[in-house]
PDB file of C-alpha atoms in Angstrom:
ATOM      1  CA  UNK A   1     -57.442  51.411  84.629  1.00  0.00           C
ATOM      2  CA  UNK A   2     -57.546  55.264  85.855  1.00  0.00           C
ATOM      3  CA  UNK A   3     -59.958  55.018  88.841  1.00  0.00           C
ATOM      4  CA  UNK A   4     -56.838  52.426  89.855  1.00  0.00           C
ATOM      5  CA  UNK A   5     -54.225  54.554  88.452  1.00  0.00           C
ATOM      6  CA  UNK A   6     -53.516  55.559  92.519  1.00  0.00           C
ATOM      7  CA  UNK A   7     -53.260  52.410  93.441  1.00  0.00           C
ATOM      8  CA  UNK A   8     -50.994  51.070  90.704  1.00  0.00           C
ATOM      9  CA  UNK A   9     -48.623  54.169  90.772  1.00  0.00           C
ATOM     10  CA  UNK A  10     -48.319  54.209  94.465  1.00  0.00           C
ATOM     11  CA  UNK A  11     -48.231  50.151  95.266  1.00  0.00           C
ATOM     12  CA  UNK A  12     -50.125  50.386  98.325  1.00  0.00           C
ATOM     13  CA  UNK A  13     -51.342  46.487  98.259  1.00  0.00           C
ATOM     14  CA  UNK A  14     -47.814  45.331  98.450  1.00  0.00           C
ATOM     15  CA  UNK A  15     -46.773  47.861 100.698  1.00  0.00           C
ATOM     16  CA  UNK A  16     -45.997  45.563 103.588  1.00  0.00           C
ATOM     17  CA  UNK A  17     -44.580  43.051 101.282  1.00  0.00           C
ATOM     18  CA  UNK A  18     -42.051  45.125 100.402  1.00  0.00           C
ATOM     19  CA  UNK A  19     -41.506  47.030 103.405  1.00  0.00           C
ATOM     20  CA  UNK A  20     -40.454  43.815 104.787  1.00  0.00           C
ATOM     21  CA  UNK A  21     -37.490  42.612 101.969  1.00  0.00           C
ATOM     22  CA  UNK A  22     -34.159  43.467 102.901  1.00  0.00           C
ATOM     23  CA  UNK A  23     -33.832  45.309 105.921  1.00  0.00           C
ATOM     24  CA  UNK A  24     -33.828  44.908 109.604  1.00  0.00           C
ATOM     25  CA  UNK A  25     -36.850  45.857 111.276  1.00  0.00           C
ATOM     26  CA  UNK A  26     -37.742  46.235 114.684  1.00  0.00           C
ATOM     27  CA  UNK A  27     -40.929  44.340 116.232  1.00  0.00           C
ATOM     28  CA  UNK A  28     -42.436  47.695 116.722  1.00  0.00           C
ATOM     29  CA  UNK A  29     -42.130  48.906 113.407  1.00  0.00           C
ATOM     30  CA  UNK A  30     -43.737  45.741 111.848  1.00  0.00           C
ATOM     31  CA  UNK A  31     -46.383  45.693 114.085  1.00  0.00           C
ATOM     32  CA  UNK A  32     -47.290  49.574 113.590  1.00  0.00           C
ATOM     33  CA  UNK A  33     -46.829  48.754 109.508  1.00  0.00           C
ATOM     34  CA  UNK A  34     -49.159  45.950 109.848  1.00  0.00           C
ATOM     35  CA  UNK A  35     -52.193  47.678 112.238  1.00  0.00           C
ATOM     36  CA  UNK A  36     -51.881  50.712 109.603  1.00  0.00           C
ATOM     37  CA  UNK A  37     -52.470  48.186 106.522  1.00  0.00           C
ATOM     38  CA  UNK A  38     -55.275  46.293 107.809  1.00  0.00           C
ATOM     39  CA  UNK A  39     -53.718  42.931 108.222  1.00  0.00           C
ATOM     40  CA  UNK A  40     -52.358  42.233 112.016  1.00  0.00           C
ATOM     41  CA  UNK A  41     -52.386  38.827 111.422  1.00  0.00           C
ATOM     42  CA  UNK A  42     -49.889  38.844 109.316  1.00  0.00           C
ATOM     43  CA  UNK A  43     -47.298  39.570 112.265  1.00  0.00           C
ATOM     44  CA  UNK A  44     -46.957  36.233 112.213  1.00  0.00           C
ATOM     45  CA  UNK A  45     -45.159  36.011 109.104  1.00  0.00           C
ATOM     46  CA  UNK A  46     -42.460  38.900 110.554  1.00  0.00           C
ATOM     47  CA  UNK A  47     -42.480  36.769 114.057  1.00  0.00           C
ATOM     48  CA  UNK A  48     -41.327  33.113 112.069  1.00  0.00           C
ATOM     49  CA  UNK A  49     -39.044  34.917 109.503  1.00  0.00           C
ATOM     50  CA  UNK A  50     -37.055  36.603 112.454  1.00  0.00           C
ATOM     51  CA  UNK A  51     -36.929  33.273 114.971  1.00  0.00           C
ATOM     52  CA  UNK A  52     -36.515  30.989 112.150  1.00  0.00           C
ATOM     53  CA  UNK A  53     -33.596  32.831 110.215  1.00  0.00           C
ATOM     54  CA  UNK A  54     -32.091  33.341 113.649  1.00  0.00           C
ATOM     55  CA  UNK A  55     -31.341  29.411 114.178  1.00  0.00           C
ATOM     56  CA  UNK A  56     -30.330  28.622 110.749  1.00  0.00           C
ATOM     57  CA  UNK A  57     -30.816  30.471 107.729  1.00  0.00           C
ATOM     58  CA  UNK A  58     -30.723  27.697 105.316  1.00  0.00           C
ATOM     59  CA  UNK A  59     -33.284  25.873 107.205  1.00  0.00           C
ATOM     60  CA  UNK A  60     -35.986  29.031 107.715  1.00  0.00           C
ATOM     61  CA  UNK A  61     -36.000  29.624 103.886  1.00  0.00           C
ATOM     62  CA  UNK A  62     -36.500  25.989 102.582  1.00  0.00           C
ATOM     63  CA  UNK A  63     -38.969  25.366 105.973  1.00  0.00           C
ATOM     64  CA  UNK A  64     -40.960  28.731 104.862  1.00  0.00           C
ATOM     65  CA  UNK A  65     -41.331  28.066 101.226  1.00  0.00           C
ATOM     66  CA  UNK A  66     -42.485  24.315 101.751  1.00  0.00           C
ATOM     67  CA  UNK A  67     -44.872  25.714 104.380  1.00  0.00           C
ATOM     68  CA  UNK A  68     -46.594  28.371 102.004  1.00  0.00           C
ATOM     69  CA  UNK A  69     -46.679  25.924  99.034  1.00  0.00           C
ATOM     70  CA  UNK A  70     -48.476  23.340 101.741  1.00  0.00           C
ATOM     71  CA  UNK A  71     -50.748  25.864 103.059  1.00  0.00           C
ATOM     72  CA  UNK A  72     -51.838  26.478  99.291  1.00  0.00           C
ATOM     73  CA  UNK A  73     -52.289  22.996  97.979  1.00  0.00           C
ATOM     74  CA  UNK A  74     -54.670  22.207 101.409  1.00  0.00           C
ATOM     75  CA  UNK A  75     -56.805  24.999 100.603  1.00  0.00           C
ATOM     76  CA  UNK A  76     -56.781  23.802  96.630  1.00  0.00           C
ATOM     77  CA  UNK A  77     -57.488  20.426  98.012  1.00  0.00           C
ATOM     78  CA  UNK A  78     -60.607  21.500 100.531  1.00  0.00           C
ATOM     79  CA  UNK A  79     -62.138  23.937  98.150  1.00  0.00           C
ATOM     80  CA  UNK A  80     -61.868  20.543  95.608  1.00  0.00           C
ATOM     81  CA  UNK A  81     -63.432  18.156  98.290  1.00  0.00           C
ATOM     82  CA  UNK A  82     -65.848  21.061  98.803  1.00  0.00           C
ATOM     83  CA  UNK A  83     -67.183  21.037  95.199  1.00  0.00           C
ATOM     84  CA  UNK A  84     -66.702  17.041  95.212  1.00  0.00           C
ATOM     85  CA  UNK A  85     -69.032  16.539  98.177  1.00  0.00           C
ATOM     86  CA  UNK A  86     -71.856  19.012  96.932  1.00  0.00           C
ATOM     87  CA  UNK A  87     -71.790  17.731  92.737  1.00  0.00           C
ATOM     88  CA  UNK A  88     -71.028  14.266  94.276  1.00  0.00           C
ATOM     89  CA  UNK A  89     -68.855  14.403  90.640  1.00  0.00           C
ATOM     90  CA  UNK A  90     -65.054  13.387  90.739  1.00  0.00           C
ATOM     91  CA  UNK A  91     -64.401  15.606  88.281  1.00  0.00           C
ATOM     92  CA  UNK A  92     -64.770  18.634  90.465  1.00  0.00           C
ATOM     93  CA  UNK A  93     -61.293  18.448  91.191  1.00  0.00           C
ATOM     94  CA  UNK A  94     -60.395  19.497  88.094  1.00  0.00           C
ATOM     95  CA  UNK A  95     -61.806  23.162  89.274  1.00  0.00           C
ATOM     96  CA  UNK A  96     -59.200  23.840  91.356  1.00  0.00           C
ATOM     97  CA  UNK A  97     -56.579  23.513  88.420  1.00  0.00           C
ATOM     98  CA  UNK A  98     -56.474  27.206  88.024  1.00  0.00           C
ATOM     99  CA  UNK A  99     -56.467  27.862  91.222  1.00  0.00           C
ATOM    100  CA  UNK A 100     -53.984  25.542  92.325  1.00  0.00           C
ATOM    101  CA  UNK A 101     -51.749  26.301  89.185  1.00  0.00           C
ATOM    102  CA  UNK A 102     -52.070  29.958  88.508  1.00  0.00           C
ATOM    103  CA  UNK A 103     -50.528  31.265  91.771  1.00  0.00           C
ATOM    104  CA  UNK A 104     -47.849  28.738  92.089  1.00  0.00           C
ATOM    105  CA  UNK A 105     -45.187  31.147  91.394  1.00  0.00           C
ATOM    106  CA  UNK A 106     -42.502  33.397  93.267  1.00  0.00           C
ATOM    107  CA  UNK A 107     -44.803  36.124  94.240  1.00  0.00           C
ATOM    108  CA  UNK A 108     -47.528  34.396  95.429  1.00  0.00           C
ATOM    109  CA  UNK A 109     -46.399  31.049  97.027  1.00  0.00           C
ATOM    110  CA  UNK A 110     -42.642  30.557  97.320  1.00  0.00           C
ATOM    111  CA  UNK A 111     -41.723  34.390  98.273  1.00  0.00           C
ATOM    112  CA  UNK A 112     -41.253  34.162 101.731  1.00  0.00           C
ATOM    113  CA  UNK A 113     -43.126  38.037 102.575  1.00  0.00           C
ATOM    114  CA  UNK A 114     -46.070  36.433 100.873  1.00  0.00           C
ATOM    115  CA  UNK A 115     -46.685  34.320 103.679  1.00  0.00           C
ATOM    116  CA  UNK A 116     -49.629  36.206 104.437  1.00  0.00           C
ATOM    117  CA  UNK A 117     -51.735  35.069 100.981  1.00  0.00           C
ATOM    118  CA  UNK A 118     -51.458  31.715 100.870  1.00  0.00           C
ATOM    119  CA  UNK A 119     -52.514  31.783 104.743  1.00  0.00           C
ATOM    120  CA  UNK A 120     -55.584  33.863 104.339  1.00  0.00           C
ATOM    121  CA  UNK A 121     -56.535  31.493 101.434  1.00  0.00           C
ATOM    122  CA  UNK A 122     -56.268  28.314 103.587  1.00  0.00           C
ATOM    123  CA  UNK A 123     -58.041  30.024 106.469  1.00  0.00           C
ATOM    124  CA  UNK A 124     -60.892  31.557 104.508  1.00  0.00           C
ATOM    125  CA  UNK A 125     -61.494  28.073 102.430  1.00  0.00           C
ATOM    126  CA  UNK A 126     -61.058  26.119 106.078  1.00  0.00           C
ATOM    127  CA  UNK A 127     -63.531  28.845 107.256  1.00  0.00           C
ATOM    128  CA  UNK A 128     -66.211  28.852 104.399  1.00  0.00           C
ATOM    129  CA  UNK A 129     -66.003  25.058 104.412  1.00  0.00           C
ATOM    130  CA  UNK A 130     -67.566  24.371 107.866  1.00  0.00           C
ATOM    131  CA  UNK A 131     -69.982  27.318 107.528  1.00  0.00           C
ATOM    132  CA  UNK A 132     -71.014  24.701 103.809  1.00  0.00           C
ATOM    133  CA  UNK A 133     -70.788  21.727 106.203  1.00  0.00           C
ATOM    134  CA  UNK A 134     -74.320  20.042 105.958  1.00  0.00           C
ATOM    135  CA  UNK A 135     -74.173  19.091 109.743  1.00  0.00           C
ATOM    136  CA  UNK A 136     -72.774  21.853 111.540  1.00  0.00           C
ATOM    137  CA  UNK A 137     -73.443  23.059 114.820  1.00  0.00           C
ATOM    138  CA  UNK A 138     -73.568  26.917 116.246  1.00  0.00           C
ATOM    139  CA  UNK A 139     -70.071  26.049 117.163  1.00  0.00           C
ATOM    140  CA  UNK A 140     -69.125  24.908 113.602  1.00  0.00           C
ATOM    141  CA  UNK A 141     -70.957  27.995 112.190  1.00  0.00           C
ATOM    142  CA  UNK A 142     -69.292  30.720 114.613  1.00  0.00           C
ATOM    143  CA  UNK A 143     -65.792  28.753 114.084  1.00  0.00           C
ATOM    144  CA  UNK A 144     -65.942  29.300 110.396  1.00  0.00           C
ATOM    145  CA  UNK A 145     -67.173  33.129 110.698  1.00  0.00           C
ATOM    146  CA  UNK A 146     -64.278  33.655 113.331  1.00  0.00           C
ATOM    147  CA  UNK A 147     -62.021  32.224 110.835  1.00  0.00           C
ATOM    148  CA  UNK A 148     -63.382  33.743 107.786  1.00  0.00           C
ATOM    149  CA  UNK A 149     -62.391  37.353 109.842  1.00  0.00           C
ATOM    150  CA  UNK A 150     -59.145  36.465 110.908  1.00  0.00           C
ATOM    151  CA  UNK A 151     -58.478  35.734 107.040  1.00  0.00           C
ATOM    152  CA  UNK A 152     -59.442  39.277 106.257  1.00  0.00           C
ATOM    153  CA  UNK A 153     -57.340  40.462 109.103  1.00  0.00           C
ATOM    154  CA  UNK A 154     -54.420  38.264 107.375  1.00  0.00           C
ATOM    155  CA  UNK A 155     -54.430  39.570 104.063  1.00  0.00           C
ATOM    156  CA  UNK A 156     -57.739  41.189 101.998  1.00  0.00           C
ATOM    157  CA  UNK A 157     -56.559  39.995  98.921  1.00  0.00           C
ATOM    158  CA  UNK A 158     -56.704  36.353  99.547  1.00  0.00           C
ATOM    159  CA  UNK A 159     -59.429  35.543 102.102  1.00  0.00           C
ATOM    160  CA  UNK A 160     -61.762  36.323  98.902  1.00  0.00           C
ATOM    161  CA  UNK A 161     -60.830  32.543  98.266  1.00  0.00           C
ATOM    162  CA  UNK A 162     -63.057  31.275 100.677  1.00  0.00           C
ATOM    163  CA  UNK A 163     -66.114  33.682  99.709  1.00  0.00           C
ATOM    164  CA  UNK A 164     -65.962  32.487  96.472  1.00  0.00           C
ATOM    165  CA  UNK A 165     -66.079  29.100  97.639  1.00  0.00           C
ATOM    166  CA  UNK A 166     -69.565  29.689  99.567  1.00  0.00           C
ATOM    167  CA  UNK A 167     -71.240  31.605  96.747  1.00  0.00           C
ATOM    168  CA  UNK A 168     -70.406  28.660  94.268  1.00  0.00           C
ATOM    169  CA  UNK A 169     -71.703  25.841  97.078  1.00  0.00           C
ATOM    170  CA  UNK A 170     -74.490  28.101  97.670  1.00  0.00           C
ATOM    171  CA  UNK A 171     -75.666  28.259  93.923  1.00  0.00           C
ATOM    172  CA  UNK A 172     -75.200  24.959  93.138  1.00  0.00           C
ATOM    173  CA  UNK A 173     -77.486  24.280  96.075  1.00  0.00           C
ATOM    174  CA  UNK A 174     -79.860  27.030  94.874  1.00  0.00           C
ATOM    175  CA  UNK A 175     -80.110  25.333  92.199  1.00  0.00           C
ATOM    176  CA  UNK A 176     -81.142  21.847  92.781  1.00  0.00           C
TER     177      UNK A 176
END
């Protein structure tokens, strides 16, 4: 807890997140915040928040939250078909549980800056599971590196989903 004492006092892995709530931004200023954080890709969060609120309000926050919710039950749902498909075992589904439970809350899902984690998630467990993919191609292969990148480049925090995901296929095939 003190090496991260800095890190904690200063909230610099929700910097973004909260530079983003409540106030009116210009494109520039979101893009420079974004480029000096490490995650460009999540731009696009900042790019459907303002063009969606600007047609109807109502509509952008209830389209938004759906969307992140969707984008983290698909990634529960391929990492689970991931695990099924190696242990040929039905009951590998039930692995996701915490995954697909735990952050199913405000912060992590249904708060609209978030955007950014559930995406990297999806796109790192999308990624990892064609590099896992017993017949892939080079394409297949350089399509799931390219994506496993871009889900760093979306947010750090989350693309770790679909690492995980490749060191437990991995080991399980290790070990048979």
């Amino acid at each position: 807890a003190a090496f991260n004492w800095p890190a904690v006092f200063t909230v610099w892995w929700a910097a973004d997140d909260y530079f983003a709530v409540g106030q009116e931004r210009s494109s520039s200023e979101i893009i420079s915040m974004v480029l000096n954080h490490g995650r460009p890709i999540a731009f696009i969060r900042s790019w459907l928040e303002t063009n969606l609120f600007a047609i109807s309000p109502p509509l952008a926050n209830f389209s938004l939250r759906w969307f992140q919710a969707i984008l983290h039950v698909e990634a529960a749902s391929l990492i689970g078909f991931s695990l099924e498909k190696e242990t040929r075992k039905s009951t590998a589904y039930l692995c996701v549980v915490p995954f697909l439970l735990w952050p199913l809350n405000g912060e992590a899902v249904y708060w609209i800056p978030a955007l950014p984690y559930p995406l990297a998630a999806f796109i790192s467990v999308l990624g990892a599971t064609l590099l896992i993919d017993d017949a892939r191609s080079n394409k297949k292969t350089l399509l799931g590196m390219l994506l496993i990148v871009i889900s760093v480049l979306t947010n750090q925090a989350s693309c770790v989903a679909g690492l995980v995901l490749f060191l437990i296929v991995s080991l399980l095939r290790f070990e048979k």
